Every structure is written in structure tokens, then in C-alpha cells.
Amino acid sequence: MTGTAEAREVDRALKAKHRSMWALGDYPAVARNVVAGLGPALVAACGIEDGDRVLDVAAGSGNASIPAALAGGDVVASDLTPELLHVGHREAEARGAAVSWQEADAEDLPFEDGSFDTVMSCVGVMFAPHHQAAADELVRVCRPGGTIGLLSWTPEGFVGKMFAIMKPYAPPPPPGAQPPPLWGREDHVRTLLGVRVTDVEAHRRSLRVDAFGGPEEFRAFFKSAYGPTISVYRNLADDPERTAALDAALLDLARGALQDGALDWEYLLLTARRAT
């Protein structure tokens, strides 16, 4: 087996692992009941209008795809995990939104150069392991003069802190994989996109989350519904002491962040124009 063939095999295994992780639990419930406000915020920032060709990368169950279609966009929702696309298809039909659903790897999109007026991702592409490869694809499929819109959790925000807490309990990442919350740093995204974009606008905002009755309810929900959290706990299945330590750390995080019965989750909202 050549080095290139070996690298491809490693990448296939990594993507299969990611696909399985996001199929765990009930991510559509997270999108529907916890972070529903993120999709419309991204769609508004991208300025999607009637007839715009829109690609939602790592779309999940359509948190941004469905609002984009309802705003008049001609939307393709792509994701690595077909189970999420199936749920999104049903939810789009229930809401009267016409969306095309396509299984696709964010690092190797099956679309022609310059195919879309808007290319966006809502807390999705940030989880692709190779950031530069994913960024290159975002730029490639966007037409010159088109819009790239990204909404990502920041490292300093609640979700970024949650990932930092879980990291020591998870298996070591494969070589070359980068931490998802880096997409929440403006300088990192600017470096990824480089001179291929202009008119970059970036703002840190917060999503107010009042879906949980308290810290314990937050922890229980994420242990049962959120794929990355479920995966980490499965890694600890034979280690009750470390499981208890992670339980306590997540509870402390939520307790420290809870204010007036809600949590504020910081994200970076960045838009840019593909250079002509």
C-alpha cells in the first residue's frame, strides 16, 4: 500500500468515526430545542434572498438550511451523516421548506467550482478535522462575489469550555486533526480563508439557552443527546472514577455559567465576500 493509499484509508476511517459519532443520541433535538436560534441568525447575516443558490455545509438536520429555504433560497443541505439528513428532510417538509439533501464530506464537496451564491455553515464545518481543507472547499464552491457565512462556537464560550473539559477524557485526536473551537477565533478563520475573500465582518454574539431546568438537566440531556459527549462517556465506560470526575466537571461548568435560569453560549458570526 502506498503512502497516499494509506493516508486515504486513514481518512476514510476518521470520517466513518465522525459519521457514527454524530448519529449517536439525538442531535436533531439539540438543534430543535436548544440552538434553534442560530440558523436564522446566520441566514439573516448572509442576506439570503429569493432565488439565491445556497449551500449549507455540515448542515445536520437543517438548523440553517430550512430558514434559508423559507427566506427564498434554492438550498442544498450537505452533511456527512445521512441519519441527520433524513430527519432534516422530514422537518423541512413539515415546515413547507423545499430543500435538497445530499450526503457529502465538507473536506471534499461534490459540487462544481463557483456553484453557489451563498456558502454557509452553522456550528457544522467547525467539526471537520482538517480546517484548511474544509475552508478551501467553502471558497471553491462559492461564486466570485458570493457570500461565505460561518457561525462557530468560540473557545472562550460555554461550548468551547465544555469541549476543553471533555478533551482529557477523550481518545487522542488523529495526527493533523485540529480542535473545532478554533473556528470561533476570527484570526484563525481569516488565515484559513486568506486573500481569497474580502469584506470580512466578524462579531461575537451569545445565544441565551433556557431549555434546561438546572445544571443536572443540562448534563443529563447532553449525555443522552449530543454525539461528542456520548462518545467521550463511552470512552470512559470501564472507568467509574474518571466518569464521576467528568460528571462533576460538567456540572460545575453549568453551575458557574447559569444566570437567571439561563446559560449564555458565545459564538462567532463571520461573513465574507468571495474575491472576484
XYZ file of N, CA and C in Angstrom:
828
model
N 0.847 -1.201 0.000
C 0.000 0.000 0.000
C 0.878 1.245 0.000
N 0.639 2.166 -0.915
C 1.430 3.389 -0.998
C 1.073 4.328 0.143
N 1.945 5.319 0.333
C 1.647 6.292 1.377
C 0.343 7.000 1.132
N 0.075 7.357 -0.124
C -1.172 8.036 -0.456
C -2.363 7.140 -0.162
N -2.271 5.873 -0.525
C -3.361 4.938 -0.250
C -3.566 4.775 1.248
N -2.472 4.729 1.986
C -2.571 4.615 3.444
C -3.264 5.846 4.036
N -2.880 7.022 3.531
C -3.488 8.258 4.028
C -4.985 8.287 3.732
N -5.350 7.817 2.548
C -6.771 7.787 2.207
C -7.537 6.829 3.092
N -6.928 5.700 3.408
C -7.587 4.726 4.279
C -7.773 5.300 5.687
N -6.756 5.988 6.182
C -6.857 6.626 7.497
C -7.974 7.669 7.489
N -8.041 8.455 6.402
C -9.069 9.489 6.307
C -10.466 8.873 6.245
N -10.611 7.788 5.499
C -11.916 7.122 5.430
C -12.346 6.626 6.803
N -11.398 6.071 7.546
C -11.716 5.577 8.889
C -12.108 6.724 9.815
N -11.386 7.835 9.700
C -11.692 9.001 10.531
C -13.078 9.548 10.212
N -13.407 9.656 8.928
C -14.711 10.184 8.545
C -15.828 9.232 8.962
N -15.573 7.929 8.893
C -16.576 6.960 9.352
C -16.823 7.118 10.847
N -15.771 7.400 11.585
C -15.907 7.622 13.026
C -16.725 8.875 13.305
N -16.446 9.937 12.561
C -17.211 11.177 12.724
C -18.681 10.961 12.373
N -18.920 10.255 11.274
C -20.285 9.988 10.846
C -21.051 9.235 11.936
N -20.413 8.241 12.516
C -21.063 7.454 13.570
C -21.296 8.285 14.825
N -20.332 9.141 15.164
C -20.465 9.954 16.369
C -21.683 10.869 16.300
N -21.875 11.527 15.144
C -22.991 12.461 15.025
C -24.336 11.751 14.881
N -24.299 10.453 14.615
C -25.546 9.683 14.576
C -25.958 9.206 15.960
N -25.057 9.331 16.935
C -25.385 8.925 18.299
C -26.400 9.889 18.910
N -27.174 9.390 19.843
C -28.079 10.264 20.584
C -29.166 10.853 19.719
N -29.369 12.168 19.861
C -30.456 12.844 19.152
C -30.049 14.282 18.865
N -29.081 14.461 17.932
C -28.666 15.828 17.628
C -29.814 16.686 17.107
N -30.750 16.142 16.314
C -31.876 16.989 15.899
C -32.618 17.618 17.068
N -32.666 16.935 18.218
C -33.304 17.526 19.396
C -32.490 18.701 19.924
N -31.156 18.595 19.832
C -30.305 19.721 20.218
C -30.586 20.915 19.303
N -30.628 20.646 17.992
C -30.860 21.715 17.021
C -32.239 22.332 17.188
N -33.222 21.500 17.484
C -34.613 21.957 17.548
C -34.931 22.650 18.863
N -34.404 22.125 19.966
C -34.844 22.572 21.289
C -33.842 23.447 22.032
N -32.579 23.455 21.582
C -31.550 24.181 22.323
C -30.944 25.319 21.500
N -30.566 25.050 20.255
C -29.833 26.048 19.462
C -30.620 26.509 18.239
N -31.930 26.433 18.304
C -32.760 26.761 17.133
C -32.530 28.178 16.630
N -32.169 29.101 17.487
C -31.991 30.484 17.076
C -30.767 30.745 16.226
N -29.835 29.800 16.177
C -28.586 30.045 15.450
C -28.798 30.095 13.937
N -29.581 29.167 13.409
C -29.800 29.123 11.966
C -30.363 30.408 11.400
N -31.461 30.911 11.942
C -31.999 32.177 11.438
C -31.018 33.333 11.561
N -30.188 33.345 12.618
C -29.198 34.419 12.770
C -28.186 34.379 11.628
N -27.747 33.179 11.254
C -26.788 33.058 10.159
C -27.427 33.420 8.828
N -28.642 32.969 8.604
C -29.344 33.280 7.353
C -29.508 34.791 7.199
N -29.880 35.465 8.274
C -30.042 36.922 8.216
C -28.709 37.609 7.912
N -27.627 37.146 8.530
C -26.319 37.759 8.306
C -25.849 37.566 6.870
N -26.221 36.449 6.258
C -25.826 36.174 4.876
C -26.685 36.941 3.865
N -27.813 37.481 4.319
C -28.674 38.248 3.425
C -29.286 37.424 2.312
N -29.700 36.220 2.609
C -30.248 35.327 1.584
C -31.586 35.856 1.084
N -31.729 35.864 -0.243
C -32.931 36.398 -0.888
C -33.512 35.383 -1.862
N -34.662 35.716 -2.416
C -35.339 34.843 -3.373
C -34.401 34.454 -4.515
N -34.330 33.151 -4.762
C -33.575 32.661 -5.900
C -32.102 32.452 -5.673
N -31.569 32.867 -4.531
C -30.149 32.655 -4.262
C -29.848 31.155 -4.183
N -28.772 30.735 -4.822
C -28.313 29.356 -4.721
C -27.488 29.234 -3.441
N -27.935 28.376 -2.528
C -27.346 28.308 -1.194
C -26.868 26.889 -0.906
N -25.649 26.774 -0.383
C -25.148 25.502 0.114
C -24.916 25.619 1.607
N -25.530 24.725 2.362
C -25.305 24.636 3.802
C -24.394 23.431 4.030
N -23.170 23.696 4.479
C -22.159 22.651 4.659
C -22.203 22.140 6.095
N -22.151 20.811 6.238
C -22.305 20.183 7.553
C -23.607 20.662 8.181
N -24.668 20.495 7.409
C -25.970 21.085 7.742
C -26.706 20.379 8.858
N -26.307 19.159 9.204
C -27.036 18.419 10.219
C -28.469 18.175 9.797
N -29.388 18.507 10.677
C -30.813 18.325 10.382
C -31.470 19.600 9.857
N -30.653 20.585 9.449
C -31.206 21.739 8.756
C -31.475 22.963 9.592
N -30.718 23.145 10.664
C -30.915 24.310 11.526
C -30.844 25.618 10.749
N -29.946 25.695 9.751
C -29.851 26.883 8.904
C -30.469 26.658 7.529
N -30.436 25.419 7.038
C -30.958 25.121 5.698
C -32.432 25.460 5.574
N -33.211 25.067 6.563
C -34.657 25.277 6.490
C -35.000 26.763 6.534
N -34.443 27.552 7.469
C -34.704 29.002 7.418
C -34.246 29.643 6.116
N -33.131 29.151 5.529
C -32.664 29.712 4.271
C -33.654 29.448 3.150
N -34.234 28.250 3.130
C -35.244 27.926 2.123
C -36.497 28.756 2.329
N -36.898 28.940 3.573
C -38.090 29.741 3.856
C -37.876 31.209 3.507
N -36.599 31.642 3.457
C -36.279 33.013 3.054
C -36.246 33.166 1.542
N -36.426 32.060 0.809
C -36.469 32.124 -0.643
C -35.299 31.508 -1.351
N -34.327 30.984 -0.592
C -33.149 30.410 -1.204
C -33.418 29.067 -1.861
N -32.638 28.782 -2.891
C -32.629 27.462 -3.533
C -31.519 26.677 -2.837
N -31.886 25.851 -1.843
C -30.937 25.361 -0.847
C -30.575 23.898 -1.052
N -29.265 23.637 -0.953
C -28.745 22.280 -0.844
C -28.148 22.135 0.547
N -28.620 21.146 1.298
C -28.085 20.850 2.621
C -27.197 19.617 2.507
N -25.919 19.756 2.832
C -24.993 18.631 2.743
C -24.456 18.284 4.124
N -24.272 17.001 4.356
C -23.742 16.564 5.646
C -23.139 15.177 5.489
N -22.196 14.860 6.364
C -21.531 13.562 6.341
C -22.417 12.446 6.889
N -23.414 12.820 7.714
C -24.211 11.832 8.450
C -25.615 11.731 7.865
N -25.923 10.657 7.142
C -27.229 10.556 6.483
C -28.403 10.514 7.456
N -28.180 10.005 8.664
C -29.269 9.960 9.635
C -29.799 11.353 9.954
N -28.899 12.333 10.007
C -29.323 13.714 10.273
C -30.072 14.295 9.082
N -29.606 13.972 7.888
C -30.279 14.462 6.682
C -31.699 13.919 6.583
N -31.903 12.671 6.968
C -33.243 12.074 6.913
C -34.204 12.820 7.832
N -33.726 13.164 9.035
C -34.569 13.929 9.961
C -34.849 15.316 9.397
N -33.812 15.939 8.856
C -33.979 17.273 8.277
C -34.975 17.284 7.146
N -34.953 16.260 6.317
C -35.897 16.159 5.203
C -37.329 16.155 5.710
N -37.578 15.381 6.754
C -38.940 15.317 7.326
C -39.347 16.655 7.925
N -38.421 17.295 8.636
C -38.752 18.569 9.274
C -38.975 19.667 8.239
N -38.196 19.633 7.161
C -38.384 20.628 6.101
C -39.757 20.469 5.459
N -40.143 19.240 5.173
C -41.461 19.007 4.584
C -42.568 19.482 5.513
N -42.400 19.228 6.809
C -43.424 19.634 7.777
C -43.566 21.149 7.839
N -42.475 21.869 7.551
C -42.499 23.335 7.618
C -42.701 23.981 6.248
N -42.888 23.167 5.230
C -43.122 23.704 3.895
C -41.896 24.306 3.249
N -40.729 23.776 3.576
C -39.473 24.293 3.026
C -38.927 23.306 2.006
N -38.608 23.795 0.819
C -38.040 22.956 -0.235
C -36.516 22.971 -0.128
N -35.946 21.857 0.316
C -34.502 21.734 0.493
C -34.040 20.438 -0.170
N -32.911 20.490 -0.875
C -32.288 19.277 -1.413
C -31.269 18.778 -0.398
N -31.293 17.494 -0.101
C -30.437 16.915 0.932
C -29.423 15.987 0.278
N -28.134 16.189 0.580
C -27.094 15.407 -0.075
C -25.984 15.032 0.902
N -25.685 13.752 0.985
C -24.572 13.299 1.809
C -23.265 13.769 1.184
N -22.399 14.394 1.979
C -21.153 14.932 1.439
C -20.164 15.207 2.562
N -18.896 15.091 2.227
C -17.792 15.386 3.133
C -17.423 16.853 2.969
N -17.397 17.609 4.065
C -17.074 19.040 3.998
C -15.686 19.299 3.434
N -14.798 18.303 3.515
C -13.440 18.466 3.016
C -13.289 18.013 1.565
N -14.374 17.530 0.973
C -14.333 17.059 -0.414
C -15.743 17.160 -1.001
N -16.202 18.378 -1.191
C -17.585 18.607 -1.609
C -17.805 18.200 -3.071
N -18.919 17.548 -3.371
C -19.173 17.059 -4.732
C -19.887 18.089 -5.605
N -19.390 19.324 -5.601
C -20.018 20.399 -6.356
C -18.971 21.107 -7.204
N -19.435 21.675 -8.317
C -18.532 22.375 -9.225
C -18.055 23.695 -8.613
N -16.940 24.165 -9.105
C -16.420 25.465 -8.670
C -17.463 26.551 -8.906
N -17.605 27.448 -7.934
C -18.478 28.605 -8.098
C -19.949 28.282 -8.277
N -20.414 27.189 -7.686
C -21.796 26.742 -7.916
C -22.847 27.523 -7.129
N -22.440 28.230 -6.065
C -23.424 28.795 -5.150
C -23.197 30.286 -4.900
N -24.310 30.992 -4.707
C -24.252 32.410 -4.346
C -23.863 32.576 -2.879
N -24.321 31.657 -2.041
C -24.014 31.689 -0.614
C -23.582 30.305 -0.170
N -22.464 30.247 0.534
C -21.996 29.011 1.152
C -21.898 29.281 2.644
N -22.620 28.508 3.438
C -22.697 28.804 4.864
C -22.550 27.524 5.680
N -22.272 27.701 6.965
C -22.229 26.564 7.879
C -22.501 27.057 9.292
N -23.426 26.379 9.956
C -23.865 26.768 11.302
C -23.412 25.710 12.306
N -22.397 26.033 13.089
C -21.749 25.095 14.026
C -21.644 23.708 13.399
N -21.164 23.689 12.159
C -21.066 22.431 11.428
C -19.675 22.178 10.899
N -19.222 22.999 9.944
C -17.917 22.770 9.333
C -16.800 22.872 10.368
N -17.041 23.534 11.480
C -16.030 23.637 12.525
C -15.603 22.269 13.046
N -16.433 21.250 12.849
C -16.105 19.915 13.343
C -15.391 19.054 12.307
N -15.176 19.575 11.103
C -14.341 18.866 10.137
C -12.911 18.853 10.686
N -12.234 17.716 10.656
C -10.941 17.623 11.351
C -9.821 18.445 10.743
N -9.835 18.657 9.423
C -8.748 19.367 8.750
C -9.276 20.731 8.287
N -8.961 21.738 9.041
C -9.589 23.040 8.861
C -9.280 23.665 7.504
N -8.016 23.592 7.080
C -7.679 24.242 5.820
C -8.372 23.571 4.644
N -8.450 22.250 4.677
C -9.126 21.536 3.587
C -10.590 21.934 3.512
N -11.232 22.062 4.669
C -12.642 22.456 4.683
C -12.814 23.888 4.206
N -11.945 24.778 4.652
C -12.033 26.180 4.232
C -11.816 26.314 2.726
N -10.884 25.541 2.196
C -10.626 25.587 0.752
C -11.871 25.202 -0.041
N -12.615 24.222 0.459
C -13.827 23.788 -0.221
C -14.932 24.842 -0.128
N -15.055 25.488 1.024
C -16.040 26.560 1.163
C -15.809 27.640 0.109
N -14.565 28.029 -0.044
C -14.230 29.073 -1.004
C -14.426 28.576 -2.430
N -13.990 27.369 -2.708
C -14.036 26.849 -4.078
C -15.440 26.822 -4.656
N -16.423 26.390 -3.862
C -17.776 26.213 -4.409
C -18.597 27.499 -4.381
N -18.055 28.563 -3.803
C -18.746 29.858 -3.779
C -18.357 30.645 -5.029
N -19.318 31.259 -5.685
C -19.019 32.034 -6.893
C -18.264 33.308 -6.528
N -17.451 33.826 -7.431
C -16.824 35.130 -7.193
C -17.883 36.190 -6.892
N -17.688 36.926 -5.828
C -18.662 37.920 -5.403
C -19.727 37.366 -4.484
N -19.738 36.043 -4.293
C -20.732 35.421 -3.422
C -20.362 35.543 -1.955
N -21.260 35.067 -1.102
C -21.115 35.221 0.348
C -20.737 33.900 1.001
N -19.790 33.972 1.929
C -19.462 32.852 2.807
C -19.854 33.270 4.216
N -20.690 32.462 4.872
C -21.152 32.776 6.217
C -20.898 31.623 7.164
N -20.286 31.916 8.302
C -19.900 30.880 9.256
C -20.309 31.277 10.666
N -20.925 30.350 11.367
C -21.269 30.561 12.767
C -20.640 29.419 13.558
N -19.765 29.786 14.504
C -18.971 28.780 15.219
C -18.884 29.121 16.700
N -18.873 28.087 17.540
C -18.675 28.287 18.975
C -17.266 28.809 19.232
N -17.125 29.747 20.153
C -15.802 30.285 20.484
C -15.119 29.413 21.539
N -13.786 29.421 21.569
C -13.084 28.662 22.610
C -13.388 29.166 24.013
N -13.633 30.473 24.127
C -13.836 31.065 25.448
C -15.273 30.946 25.939
N -16.208 30.595 25.048
C -17.613 30.496 25.417
C -17.945 29.183 26.093
N -19.208 29.020 26.420
C -19.645 27.858 27.192
C -19.325 26.549 26.477
N -19.671 26.456 25.197
C -19.455 25.199 24.474
C -17.965 24.941 24.282
N -17.198 25.992 24.003
C -15.750 25.825 23.902
C -15.160 25.306 25.198
N -15.634 25.822 26.322
C -15.159 25.336 27.626
C -15.583 23.888 27.852
N -16.782 23.531 27.388
C -17.244 22.156 27.532
C -16.327 21.195 26.776
N -15.916 21.577 25.567
C -15.006 20.724 24.806
C -13.641 20.639 25.476
N -13.187 21.733 26.065
C -11.908 21.713 26.770
C -11.980 20.780 27.978
N -13.112 20.768 28.654
C -13.296 19.869 29.794
C -13.296 18.413 29.344
N -13.945 18.134 28.215
C -14.053 16.746 27.757
C -12.761 16.216 27.145
N -11.906 17.103 26.646
C -10.725 16.679 25.889
C -9.846 15.673 26.627
N -9.524 15.865 27.921
C -8.645 14.889 28.588
C -9.270 13.505 28.744
N -10.574 13.423 28.606
C -11.274 12.142 28.786
C -11.531 11.431 27.457
N -11.217 12.084 26.366
C -11.455 11.530 25.037
C -10.187 10.855 24.517
N -10.319 9.950 23.537
C -9.122 9.387 22.903
C -8.330 10.499 22.234
N -7.013 10.359 22.115
C -6.220 11.407 21.450
C -6.667 11.576 20.008
N -6.706 12.816 19.531
C -7.125 13.043 18.142
C -6.096 12.480 17.173
N -6.516 12.121 15.971
C -5.567 11.621 14.974
C -4.621 12.728 14.531
N -3.451 12.376 14.012
C -2.488 13.394 13.552
C -3.128 14.326 12.523
N -2.898 15.606 12.714
C -3.397 16.591 11.764
C -4.772 17.145 12.065
N -5.510 16.501 12.960
C -6.842 16.993 13.324
C -6.698 18.216 14.227
N -7.562 19.223 14.004
C -7.493 20.454 14.780
C -8.749 20.622 15.633
N -8.630 21.317 16.765
C -9.779 21.490 17.667
C -10.896 22.303 17.019
N -12.134 21.861 17.104
C -13.249 22.589 16.482
C -13.374 24.051 16.907
N -13.213 24.382 18.215
C -13.451 25.780 18.607
C -12.491 26.797 18.005
N -11.418 26.351 17.342
C -10.544 27.319 16.674
C -11.308 28.139 15.639
N -12.371 27.553 15.060
C -13.194 28.297 14.099
C -13.904 29.475 14.767
N -13.932 29.501 16.080
C -14.531 30.615 16.797
C -13.572 31.762 17.037
N -12.367 31.685 16.470
C -11.391 32.767 16.558
C -11.295 33.458 15.200
N -11.548 34.732 15.184
C -11.562 35.471 13.921
C -10.237 35.353 13.185
N -9.114 35.464 13.905
C -7.822 35.418 13.225
C -7.592 34.063 12.566
N -8.069 32.997 13.183
C -7.912 31.663 12.609
C -8.703 31.545 11.304
N -9.933 32.025 11.309
C -10.765 31.923 10.107
C -10.216 32.822 9.005
N -9.771 34.013 9.376
C -9.174 34.891 8.373
C -7.958 34.231 7.721
N -7.152 33.546 8.517
C -5.987 32.854 7.968
C -6.412 31.728 7.038
N -7.442 30.980 7.412
C -7.924 29.880 6.582
C -8.434 30.372 5.230
N -9.171 31.471 5.233
C -9.772 31.990 4.002
C -8.785 32.817 3.191
N -7.883 33.521 3.877
C -6.812 34.254 3.234
C -7.282 35.358 2.299
N -6.507 35.592 1.266
C -6.776 36.687 0.335
C -7.868 36.333 -0.666
N -8.424 35.141 -0.549
C -9.484 34.716 -1.462
C -10.821 35.347 -1.127
N -10.889 36.069 0.009
C -12.128 36.729 0.399
C -11.854 38.187 0.727
N -12.921 38.986 0.668
C -12.852 40.393 1.038
C -14.047 40.702 1.949
N -14.101 41.929 2.432
C -15.259 42.427 3.192
C -15.619 41.506 4.362
N -14.603 41.086 5.091
C -14.851 40.210 6.240
C -15.484 41.003 7.372
N -16.570 40.476 7.897
C -17.213 41.046 9.089
C -17.355 39.941 10.118
N -16.909 40.198 11.332
C -16.956 39.190 12.382
C -17.456 39.810 13.677
N -18.386 39.129 14.311
C -18.971 39.626 15.556
C -19.147 38.464 16.526
N -18.827 38.712 17.769
C -19.091 37.735 18.827
C -20.473 38.028 19.413
N -21.293 36.991 19.454
C -22.635 37.117 19.999
C -22.901 35.967 20.951
N -24.007 36.033 21.644
C -24.355 34.970 22.577
C -25.764 34.466 22.318
N -25.909 33.167 22.424
C -27.216 32.526 22.377
C -27.664 32.270 23.806
N -28.840 32.787 24.162
C -29.360 32.559 25.511
C -30.128 31.253 25.517
N -29.679 30.311 26.332
C -30.248 28.968 26.379
C -31.003 28.790 27.686
N -32.319 28.652 27.567
C -33.144 28.457 28.764
C -33.920 27.144 28.683
N -33.336 26.162 27.974
C -34.022 24.893 27.740
C -33.912 23.920 28.899
N -33.092 24.239 29.899
C -32.827 23.288 30.976
C -33.305 23.825 32.321
N -33.826 22.927 33.141
C -34.309 23.310 34.460
C -33.195 23.568 35.451
N -31.987 23.156 35.125
C -30.852 23.362 36.002
C -29.639 22.645 35.465
N -28.487 22.752 36.148
C -27.251 22.117 35.678
C -27.375 20.606 35.480
N -28.075 19.948 36.389
C -28.217 18.498 36.267
C -28.988 18.122 35.003
N -30.011 18.900 34.679
C -30.792 18.613 33.476
C -29.953 18.858 32.219
N -29.134 19.904 32.243
C -28.229 20.144 31.115
C -27.314 18.942 30.908
N -26.689 18.510 31.970
C -25.730 17.399 31.849
C -26.418 16.132 31.366
N -27.564 15.825 31.916
C -28.283 14.615 31.510
C -28.671 14.669 30.044
N -29.111 15.835 29.582
C -29.516 15.971 28.182
C -28.327 15.758 27.256
N -27.205 16.389 27.555
C -26.054 16.269 26.668
C -25.435 14.869 26.720
N -25.557 14.189 27.850
C -25.063 12.815 27.928
C -25.921 11.863 27.103
N -27.159 12.231 26.844
C -28.059 11.331 26.115
C -28.291 11.754 24.666
N -28.071 13.040 24.342
C -28.459 13.548 23.022
C -27.306 14.017 22.149
N -26.192 14.441 22.719
C -25.132 15.101 21.946
C -24.004 14.117 21.649
N -23.812 13.817 20.367
C -22.871 12.801 19.943
C -21.475 12.912 20.539
N -20.814 14.086 20.498
C -19.471 14.178 21.068
C -19.423 13.832 22.555
N -20.434 14.248 23.309
C -20.459 13.934 24.729
C -20.690 12.447 24.955
N -21.605 11.883 24.207
C -21.864 10.445 24.321
C -20.598 9.658 24.012
N -19.881 10.070 22.971
C -18.663 9.373 22.570
C -17.613 9.411 23.666
N -17.451 10.559 24.325
C -16.475 10.662 25.402
C -16.857 9.756 26.567
N -18.115 9.745 26.924
C -18.541 8.887 28.038
C -18.373 7.408 27.689
N -18.580 7.043 26.453
C -18.353 5.650 26.057
C -16.885 5.286 26.196
N -16.018 6.246 25.956
C -14.584 6.001 26.126
C -14.224 5.728 27.581
N -15.087 6.187 28.506
C -14.852 6.015 29.948
C -15.683 4.893 30.552
N -16.292 4.078 29.716
C -17.274 3.092 30.204
C -16.710 2.169 31.280
N -15.414 1.875 31.216
C -14.810 0.951 32.182
C -14.038 1.668 33.285
N -14.276 2.946 33.425
C -13.523 3.731 34.415
C -14.489 4.611 35.210
N -15.113 4.057 36.244
C -16.117 4.827 37.001
C -15.550 6.074 37.673
N -14.285 6.053 38.079
C -13.712 7.230 38.744
C -13.594 8.403 37.778
N -13.106 8.145 36.567
C -12.986 9.225 35.593
C -14.369 9.663 35.106
N -15.303 8.731 35.019
C -16.672 9.105 34.658
C -17.244 10.067 35.690
N -17.025 9.761 36.957
C -17.516 10.636 38.021
C -16.837 12.001 37.964
N -15.550 12.012 37.631
C -14.829 13.282 37.546
C -15.378 14.144 36.408
N -15.673 13.520 35.260
C -16.249 14.274 34.149
C -17.652 14.755 34.503
N -18.423 13.903 35.158
C -19.759 14.316 35.633
C -19.657 15.589 36.469
N -18.728 15.593 37.409
C -18.586 16.735 38.311
C -18.125 17.984 37.561
N -17.215 17.806 36.610
C -16.695 18.953 35.872
C -17.774 19.609 35.015
N -18.604 18.798 34.356
C -19.679 19.369 33.544
C -20.721 20.058 34.419
N -20.983 19.489 35.571
C -21.930 20.105 36.487
C -21.395 21.444 36.992
N -20.109 21.493 37.316
C -19.501 22.749 37.769
C -19.545 23.807 36.667
N -19.307 23.399 35.435
C -19.362 24.343 34.315
C -20.739 24.979 34.208
N -21.762 24.155 34.245
C -23.124 24.671 34.110
C -23.517 25.524 35.314
N -23.134 25.106 36.499
C -23.463 25.889 37.691
C -22.810 27.266 37.637
N -21.565 27.311 37.187
C -20.855 28.577 37.134
C -21.388 29.522 36.070
N -21.993 28.951 35.021
C -22.479 29.773 33.907
C -23.947 30.167 34.031
N -24.676 29.488 34.877
C -26.117 29.722 34.991
C -26.401 31.083 35.616
N -27.200 31.885 34.912
C -27.601 33.199 35.408
C -29.073 33.418 35.097
N -29.826 33.709 36.118
C -31.266 33.958 35.955
C -31.954 32.807 35.226
N -31.526 31.591 35.519
C -32.167 30.414 34.957
C -31.790 30.093 33.528
N -30.745 30.744 33.002
C -30.357 30.500 31.615
C -28.840 30.496 31.479
N -28.379 29.948 30.349
C -26.968 29.916 30.006
C -26.734 30.778 28.765
N -25.627 31.488 28.735
C -25.253 32.255 27.551
C -24.112 31.534 26.848
N -24.345 31.151 25.575
C -23.358 30.409 24.807
C -22.797 31.318 23.715
N -21.528 31.679 23.824
C -20.925 32.617 22.886
C -20.558 31.941 21.569
N -20.760 32.679 20.471
C -20.363 32.189 19.162
C -19.798 33.338 18.341
N -19.049 32.981 17.296
C -18.533 33.945 16.333
C -19.367 33.850 15.064
N -19.884 34.981 14.627
C -20.623 35.054 13.369
C -19.776 35.838 12.385
N -19.328 35.145 11.329
C -18.408 35.758 10.369
C -18.964 35.623 8.956
N -18.966 36.721 8.230
C -19.339 36.701 6.818
C -18.213 37.312 5.997
N -18.096 36.872 4.754
C -17.061 37.384 3.857
C -17.553 37.289 2.428
N -16.898 38.021 1.547
C -17.240 38.013 0.131
C -16.126 37.309 -0.641
N -16.502 36.348 -1.469
C -15.505 35.678 -2.318
C -14.914 36.705 -3.288
N -13.594 36.777 -3.282
C -12.917 37.757 -4.132
C -13.211 37.494 -5.604
N -13.312 38.559 -6.357
C -13.594 38.422 -7.803
C -12.297 38.466 -8.611
